[in-house]
Amino acid sequence: MTGANYAFAERMSAAATLTPRLTGLLAVAAGATVANLYYSQPLLADIARSLHATAAAVSAVPTATQLGYASGLLLLVPLGDSLERRRLLVLATLCSALMLLAVALAPSLNVLIGASFLLGISSVAPQLAVPFAAHLAVPESRGRSVGIVMSGLLVGILLSRTLSGLISAVAGWRSIYLLAIVVMLVLALLLQRNLPRLVAAQPIAYRRLLASLVELLRTEPVLRRHALIGACGFAAFSLFWTTLALHLSQLSPPFGSVVAGLFGLIGLTGALIAPVAGRLADRVSTQRLNGGALLLVLLSFGVMAWHGGSALGVLALGVVLLDAGVQASHLSNQTRIYALHPDLRNRLNAVYMVVYFLGGASGSALGGYALHHGGWLAVCMVGAGYALIGLLAVFSIKPATPVLR
C-alpha cells in the first residue's frame, strides 16, 4: 500500500465513531476472549484428578496461560499500530478457536500446559479491542468508553469461572473448551461484519515495532510506574483466583468446582465499578483513584484471612472488594498511559499488559506455593504484600491534576 493510500485509509478510519452498538460489541469481544484464559482456574482440582497430578503441579496451567498471554501481548498486540486492526482482531479470534481445540484434546498435564501457553498467546483480542475503542471514542468520553469495554472484559473473566465450574460438573472439564470454540467462531464473524476498518497511518517494520517497545519502556517513566502498579494488582488477583478452587477442596466439608465457579458471579459486582471508575478517571487524579483502589485490595485480603478462609460469606465479601479494587486500579492505569501518545496506543498497551500479566503469572505461581507450604493465611499475606508494593508505587507519584486529552 502506498503512502497516499495509507493516508486515505487513516482519514476513513478517523471518520468512524464509537457508537453504543460498537462499544457493546467490543465489550463482548473482550469478555468472551479473555474468558479463555480463566476457564481452568475453578477446574484445577478436577484436572488434577483427571490427569493424576498434584494440586501444586496443576497450578502450572494458569501460570502457563498467563505467560503465553504476556508473550502474545509482546509479539502480537504492537501490530495494531502497523496493520489493519479489524483484520488483526478477527485473525486473533480464529487462532484462539484453534488453540482451544488443542486444550480440549490434551491427553496429559504436560501437553495441557503447552497448549495453555499457546492459548494464552492467541487470546490477545481484548488488548486489541480496548485501544480500538480508545481510538474511535471522542476525547471527552474516552475514559467512559474504555471503562465500558473493560467492564465487559471483567465480566468475561468472572463469568468464565462460573460457566466452567457449572459445565464441568455436568459434562467434564474439557466440555467448556469445546463450547468456547463455537463462541470464538461466532465472534469472529460478528467482528468482521460490524467493525470499521482501522488502518495505521503508516506501516512499520516488525523489528522496528518490537524495538520501539523497549524504547518506550526506557523513556517513559509514567508507563514504567503504572505498569508496576498494574502488575501488583493483577498478581494479587491471580493469586486469589488460582488458589480458591484448591482451597475450597481442602475445607471440611470440601467444595467442588461448582462452588468455586459461583464465586465468579459474586465477583460480578466488582464489574459495576468499571463505568464509575471510567468517569472518575476523566475527573480526578490518578494517585487518588489508584490509591483508593489498592487500599480496597489490601482490605480484601484482611477480610478473607478471617477464620482461615473457612466462612464462605466472608470470602464472598473479600471477592467483591478485590475485584472492584483491581478493576478500578487497572482502568486508572490504562486511562493514564493512553494519554501519553495517542498514535502509539497499541504499543503502550502492549508494554503495560506484558508487565501486567507477568505480575499475574507470578501471583499464580506464588499462590500455589504459598497454599502448599503455609495454607490460606500465607496466600492472604502474599496478596496483601502485592497490594502494599502497589501502594508504595502509587504514592511515589507526585500529585497531578486529571489527565488532559
C-alpha positions as CSV (number, residue, x, y, z in Angstrom):
1,M,0.0,0.0,0.0
2,T,1.4,3.4,-0.9
3,G,1.8,6.3,1.4
4,A,-1.1,8.1,-0.2
5,N,-3.3,5.1,0.2
6,Y,-2.4,4.8,3.9
7,A,-3.2,8.5,4.5
8,F,-6.6,8.0,2.8
9,A,-7.3,4.9,4.9
10,E,-6.4,6.7,8.0
11,R,-8.8,9.5,7.2
12,M,-11.5,7.0,6.5
13,S,-10.7,5.3,9.9
14,A,-10.9,8.6,11.7
15,A,-14.3,9.3,10.2
16,A,-15.7,6.3,12.1
17,T,-17.2,7.0,15.6
18,L,-17.7,4.7,18.6
19,T,-21.4,4.1,18.6
20,P,-23.1,2.3,21.6
21,R,-23.5,-0.8,19.3
22,L,-19.8,-0.9,18.6
23,T,-18.9,-0.3,22.2
24,G,-21.1,-3.2,23.2
25,L,-19.6,-5.5,20.5
26,L,-16.0,-4.6,21.7
27,A,-17.0,-5.2,25.3
28,V,-18.4,-8.6,24.3
29,A,-15.3,-9.4,22.3
30,A,-13.1,-8.5,25.2
31,G,-15.1,-10.5,27.7
32,A,-15.6,-13.6,25.5
33,T,-12.0,-13.9,24.5
34,V,-10.4,-13.1,27.9
35,A,-12.6,-15.9,29.3
36,N,-10.3,-18.4,27.5
37,L,-7.5,-17.5,30.0
38,Y,-9.6,-18.3,33.1
39,Y,-11.7,-21.4,32.4
40,S,-9.1,-23.5,34.1
41,Q,-9.0,-21.8,37.5
42,P,-12.1,-23.4,39.1
43,L,-11.3,-26.7,37.4
44,L,-7.8,-27.3,38.8
45,A,-9.0,-29.9,41.3
46,D,-10.9,-31.7,38.6
47,I,-8.0,-31.5,36.2
48,A,-5.6,-32.9,38.9
49,R,-7.9,-35.9,39.4
50,S,-8.4,-36.5,35.7
51,L,-4.7,-36.3,34.8
52,H,-3.4,-37.9,38.0
53,A,-1.5,-34.8,39.0
54,T,-0.9,-33.0,42.3
55,A,-2.6,-29.7,43.2
56,A,0.8,-27.9,43.1
57,A,1.5,-29.3,39.6
58,V,-1.8,-28.2,38.0
59,S,-1.2,-24.6,39.2
60,A,1.2,-24.5,36.3
61,V,-1.8,-24.5,33.9
62,P,-3.0,-20.9,34.7
63,T,0.6,-19.8,35.1
64,A,1.4,-21.1,31.5
65,T,-1.7,-19.4,30.2
66,Q,-0.7,-16.0,31.7
67,L,2.9,-16.3,30.5
68,G,1.5,-17.1,27.0
69,Y,-0.8,-14.1,27.1
70,A,2.2,-11.9,28.1
71,S,4.1,-13.3,25.1
72,G,1.2,-12.6,22.8
73,L,0.9,-9.1,24.1
74,L,4.6,-8.6,23.4
75,L,4.7,-10.2,19.9
76,L,1.2,-9.5,18.5
77,V,-0.5,-6.5,20.1
78,P,2.0,-4.0,18.8
79,L,1.0,-5.0,15.3
80,G,-2.2,-2.9,15.9
81,D,-0.1,0.2,15.3
82,S,1.1,-1.1,11.9
83,L,-1.6,-3.4,10.4
84,E,-5.3,-3.0,9.7
85,R,-6.8,-3.5,13.2
86,R,-10.1,-5.2,12.4
87,R,-8.4,-8.0,10.4
88,L,-5.9,-8.5,13.3
89,L,-8.8,-8.8,15.7
90,V,-10.6,-11.4,13.6
91,L,-7.4,-13.4,13.0
92,A,-6.6,-13.5,16.7
93,T,-10.1,-14.7,17.5
94,L,-9.8,-17.5,14.9
95,C,-6.4,-18.6,16.3
96,S,-8.0,-18.8,19.8
97,A,-10.5,-21.2,18.5
98,L,-7.8,-23.5,17.2
99,M,-5.8,-23.4,20.4
100,L,-9.0,-24.1,22.5
101,L,-9.3,-27.3,20.5
102,A,-5.7,-28.3,21.4
103,V,-6.5,-27.7,25.1
104,A,-9.7,-29.7,24.9
105,L,-7.9,-32.7,23.4
106,A,-4.8,-32.6,25.7
107,P,-4.0,-36.2,26.8
108,S,-1.6,-35.3,29.7
109,L,-0.7,-32.5,32.0
110,N,2.5,-31.6,30.1
111,V,0.5,-31.3,26.8
112,L,-2.2,-29.3,28.6
113,I,0.4,-26.9,29.9
114,G,1.9,-26.4,26.5
115,A,-1.5,-26.0,24.8
116,S,-2.5,-23.5,27.6
117,F,0.6,-21.4,26.8
118,L,-0.4,-21.3,23.1
119,L,-3.9,-20.4,24.0
120,G,-2.6,-17.5,26.0
121,I,-0.6,-16.3,23.1
122,S,-3.6,-16.3,20.7
123,S,-6.1,-14.8,23.1
124,V,-4.9,-11.2,22.8
125,A,-8.2,-9.8,21.3
126,P,-9.1,-8.0,24.5
127,Q,-6.0,-5.9,24.3
128,L,-6.7,-5.0,20.7
129,A,-10.3,-4.2,21.5
130,V,-9.5,-1.7,24.2
131,P,-7.2,0.5,22.1
132,F,-9.7,0.1,19.2
133,A,-12.4,1.7,21.4
134,A,-10.0,4.4,22.7
135,H,-9.1,5.3,19.1
136,L,-12.8,5.7,18.0
137,A,-14.0,7.5,21.2
138,V,-14.2,11.3,21.4
139,P,-11.6,12.6,23.9
140,E,-14.0,13.9,26.5
141,S,-15.6,10.5,26.9
142,R,-12.6,8.2,26.3
143,G,-12.4,7.1,29.9
144,R,-16.1,6.2,30.0
145,S,-15.8,4.3,26.7
146,V,-12.7,2.4,27.8
147,G,-14.5,1.7,31.1
148,I,-17.4,0.0,29.3
149,V,-15.1,-2.2,27.3
150,M,-13.1,-3.0,30.4
151,S,-16.3,-3.8,32.2
152,G,-17.1,-6.4,29.5
153,L,-13.6,-7.8,30.0
154,L,-14.0,-8.2,33.7
155,V,-17.5,-9.8,33.3
156,G,-15.8,-12.3,30.9
157,I,-13.1,-13.1,33.5
158,L,-15.6,-13.7,36.3
159,L,-18.4,-15.4,34.3
160,S,-15.8,-17.8,32.7
161,R,-15.2,-19.3,36.2
162,T,-18.9,-19.7,36.8
163,L,-19.6,-21.3,33.4
164,S,-16.6,-23.6,33.6
165,G,-17.5,-24.7,37.1
166,L,-21.1,-25.5,36.3
167,I,-20.5,-27.1,32.9
168,S,-17.6,-29.2,34.2
169,A,-19.8,-30.6,37.0
170,V,-22.3,-31.8,34.3
171,A,-20.1,-32.8,31.3
172,G,-16.5,-32.8,32.5
173,W,-13.7,-30.2,32.4
174,R,-13.0,-30.5,28.7
175,S,-16.5,-29.5,27.6
176,I,-16.1,-25.8,28.4
177,Y,-13.3,-25.6,25.9
178,L,-15.4,-27.2,23.2
179,L,-18.2,-24.7,23.8
180,A,-15.7,-21.8,23.7
181,I,-14.6,-22.8,20.2
182,V,-18.1,-22.1,19.0
183,V,-18.2,-18.8,20.8
184,M,-14.9,-17.7,19.1
185,L,-16.1,-18.6,15.6
186,V,-19.4,-16.7,16.0
187,L,-17.4,-13.7,17.5
188,A,-15.0,-13.7,14.6
189,L,-17.9,-13.4,12.2
190,L,-19.6,-10.6,14.1
191,L,-16.3,-8.6,14.3
192,Q,-15.7,-9.0,10.6
193,R,-19.2,-7.8,9.7
194,N,-19.7,-4.9,12.1
195,L,-16.3,-3.2,13.0
196,P,-15.0,-0.4,10.8
197,R,-11.6,-0.8,9.2
198,L,-8.8,0.9,11.1
199,V,-5.6,1.3,9.2
200,A,-2.5,2.8,10.8
201,A,-1.1,6.0,9.4
202,Q,2.0,4.2,8.0
203,P,3.4,0.6,8.0
204,I,6.2,-0.1,10.5
205,A,8.7,-3.0,10.1
206,Y,8.1,-5.7,12.7
207,R,11.7,-5.5,14.0
208,R,11.4,-1.7,14.5
209,L,8.0,-2.2,16.1
210,L,9.4,-4.6,18.8
211,A,12.5,-2.3,19.3
212,S,10.2,0.6,19.9
213,L,8.6,-1.3,22.9
214,V,12.0,-1.3,24.6
215,E,12.4,2.4,23.8
216,L,9.0,3.2,25.3
217,L,9.8,1.3,28.5
218,R,13.2,3.1,28.7
219,T,12.0,6.7,28.0
220,E,8.5,6.8,29.7
221,P,8.7,6.8,33.5
222,V,4.9,7.2,33.7
223,L,4.5,4.0,31.7
224,R,7.0,2.1,33.9
225,R,5.3,3.2,37.1
226,H,1.8,2.3,36.1
227,A,2.9,-1.0,34.6
228,L,4.4,-1.9,38.1
229,I,1.2,-0.8,39.8
230,G,-0.9,-2.8,37.5
231,A,1.3,-5.9,37.8
232,C,1.0,-5.8,41.6
233,G,-2.8,-5.5,41.5
234,F,-3.2,-8.3,39.0
235,A,-0.7,-10.5,40.9
236,A,-2.9,-10.3,43.9
237,F,-6.0,-11.0,41.8
238,S,-4.4,-14.1,40.1
239,L,-3.0,-15.4,43.4
240,F,-6.5,-15.5,44.9
241,W,-8.4,-17.0,41.9
242,T,-5.7,-19.6,41.2
243,T,-5.8,-20.9,44.8
244,L,-9.5,-20.5,45.5
245,A,-10.7,-23.9,44.0
246,L,-7.8,-25.7,45.6
247,H,-8.6,-24.0,49.0
248,L,-12.3,-24.9,48.8
249,S,-11.5,-28.5,48.0
250,Q,-9.5,-28.7,51.2
251,L,-12.2,-27.4,53.6
252,S,-14.4,-29.6,55.7
253,P,-16.7,-30.3,54.1
254,P,-14.9,-29.9,50.8
255,F,-16.5,-27.8,48.0
256,G,-16.1,-28.6,44.3
257,S,-15.9,-26.7,41.0
258,V,-19.5,-25.6,41.1
259,V,-19.0,-23.5,44.3
260,A,-15.7,-22.2,43.0
261,G,-17.3,-21.1,39.8
262,L,-20.2,-19.4,41.7
263,F,-17.7,-17.1,43.3
264,G,-17.4,-15.6,39.8
265,L,-21.0,-14.4,40.0
266,I,-20.3,-12.7,43.3
267,G,-17.3,-11.0,41.7
268,L,-19.6,-9.6,39.0
269,T,-20.5,-6.8,41.5
270,G,-16.9,-5.6,41.1
271,A,-17.5,-5.2,37.4
272,L,-20.0,-2.4,38.2
273,I,-17.1,-0.3,39.3
274,A,-15.7,0.0,35.7
275,P,-18.0,2.6,34.3
276,V,-17.9,4.5,37.6
277,A,-14.1,4.3,37.6
278,G,-14.0,5.4,34.0
279,R,-15.9,8.6,34.8
280,L,-13.7,9.2,37.8
281,A,-10.6,8.8,35.6
282,D,-11.8,11.7,33.5
283,R,-12.2,13.9,36.6
284,V,-9.8,13.0,39.4
285,S,-6.1,12.4,39.8
286,T,-4.6,9.0,39.1
287,Q,-3.0,9.0,42.5
288,R,-6.3,9.3,44.4
289,L,-8.2,6.8,42.2
290,N,-5.3,4.2,42.2
291,G,-4.5,4.7,45.9
292,G,-8.2,4.1,46.9
293,A,-8.4,1.1,44.6
294,L,-5.3,-0.6,46.0
295,L,-6.5,0.1,49.6
296,L,-9.6,-2.0,48.7
297,V,-7.3,-4.8,47.5
298,L,-5.4,-4.7,50.8
299,L,-8.6,-4.7,52.8
300,S,-9.9,-7.6,50.8
301,F,-7.1,-9.9,51.9
302,G,-7.5,-8.9,55.5
303,V,-11.2,-9.8,55.3
304,M,-10.5,-13.2,53.5
305,A,-7.9,-14.2,56.1
306,W,-10.6,-14.2,58.8
307,H,-11.2,-17.7,60.3
308,G,-8.7,-19.2,57.9
309,G,-11.0,-18.6,54.9
310,S,-13.5,-21.1,56.1
311,A,-16.5,-18.8,56.1
312,L,-17.9,-18.6,52.5
313,G,-19.8,-15.4,53.2
314,V,-16.6,-13.7,54.3
315,L,-14.8,-14.9,51.3
316,A,-17.6,-13.6,49.1
317,L,-17.2,-10.1,50.7
318,G,-13.5,-10.3,50.0
319,V,-14.1,-11.2,46.4
320,V,-16.3,-8.1,45.9
321,L,-13.6,-5.8,47.4
322,L,-10.8,-7.5,45.5
323,D,-12.4,-7.4,42.1
324,A,-13.6,-3.8,42.5
325,G,-10.2,-2.6,43.6
326,V,-8.2,-4.4,40.9
327,Q,-10.6,-3.2,38.2
328,A,-10.5,0.5,39.3
329,S,-6.7,0.4,39.5
330,H,-6.3,-1.2,36.1
331,L,-8.7,1.3,34.4
332,S,-6.9,4.2,36.1
333,N,-3.6,2.9,34.8
334,Q,-4.8,2.4,31.2
335,T,-6.5,5.8,31.0
336,R,-3.3,7.5,32.1
337,I,-1.0,5.7,29.7
338,Y,-3.3,6.1,26.7
339,A,-3.0,9.9,27.1
340,L,0.8,9.7,26.6
341,H,1.0,9.1,22.8
342,P,-2.4,8.7,21.0
343,D,-0.7,7.3,17.9
344,L,1.1,4.6,20.0
345,R,-1.8,3.3,22.0
346,N,-1.3,-0.4,20.9
347,R,2.3,-0.3,21.8
348,L,1.8,1.5,25.1
349,N,-0.9,-1.1,25.9
350,A,1.4,-3.9,24.9
351,V,4.2,-2.8,27.2
352,Y,1.8,-2.2,30.1
353,M,-0.1,-5.5,29.6
354,V,3.1,-7.6,29.3
355,V,4.3,-6.4,32.7
356,Y,0.7,-6.7,34.0
357,F,0.4,-10.4,33.0
358,L,4.0,-11.2,34.2
359,G,2.7,-9.9,37.5
360,G,-0.3,-12.2,37.2
361,A,1.9,-15.2,36.4
362,S,4.0,-14.5,39.5
363,G,0.8,-14.4,41.6
364,S,-0.4,-17.7,40.2
365,A,2.9,-19.4,40.8
366,L,3.4,-18.0,44.3
367,G,-0.2,-18.8,45.2
368,G,0.2,-22.5,44.6
369,Y,3.5,-22.4,46.6
370,A,2.0,-20.4,49.5
371,L,-1.1,-22.6,49.8
372,H,1.0,-25.8,49.8
373,H,3.5,-24.6,52.4
374,G,1.6,-22.1,54.5
375,G,-2.1,-22.6,53.9
376,W,-4.7,-20.0,53.3
377,L,-3.2,-17.4,55.7
378,A,0.0,-17.5,53.7
379,V,-1.9,-16.9,50.5
380,C,-3.6,-13.8,52.0
381,M,-0.3,-12.5,53.3
382,V,1.3,-12.7,49.9
383,G,-1.7,-11.0,48.3
384,A,-1.6,-8.2,50.9
385,G,2.1,-7.8,50.2
386,Y,1.5,-7.3,46.5
387,A,-1.1,-4.6,47.4
388,L,1.4,-2.8,49.6
389,I,4.1,-2.7,46.9
390,G,1.5,-1.2,44.5
391,L,0.5,1.4,47.1
392,L,4.2,2.4,47.6
393,A,4.5,2.9,43.8
394,V,1.3,4.9,43.7
395,F,2.3,7.3,46.5
396,S,5.7,7.8,44.9
397,I,3.9,9.7,42.2
398,K,3.8,13.4,42.6
399,P,0.3,14.7,42.9
400,A,-1.1,15.6,39.5
401,T,-4.3,17.1,38.0
402,P,-6.6,14.9,35.9
403,V,-5.1,13.9,32.6
404,L,-5.9,16.3,29.8
405,R,-6.8,14.7,26.5
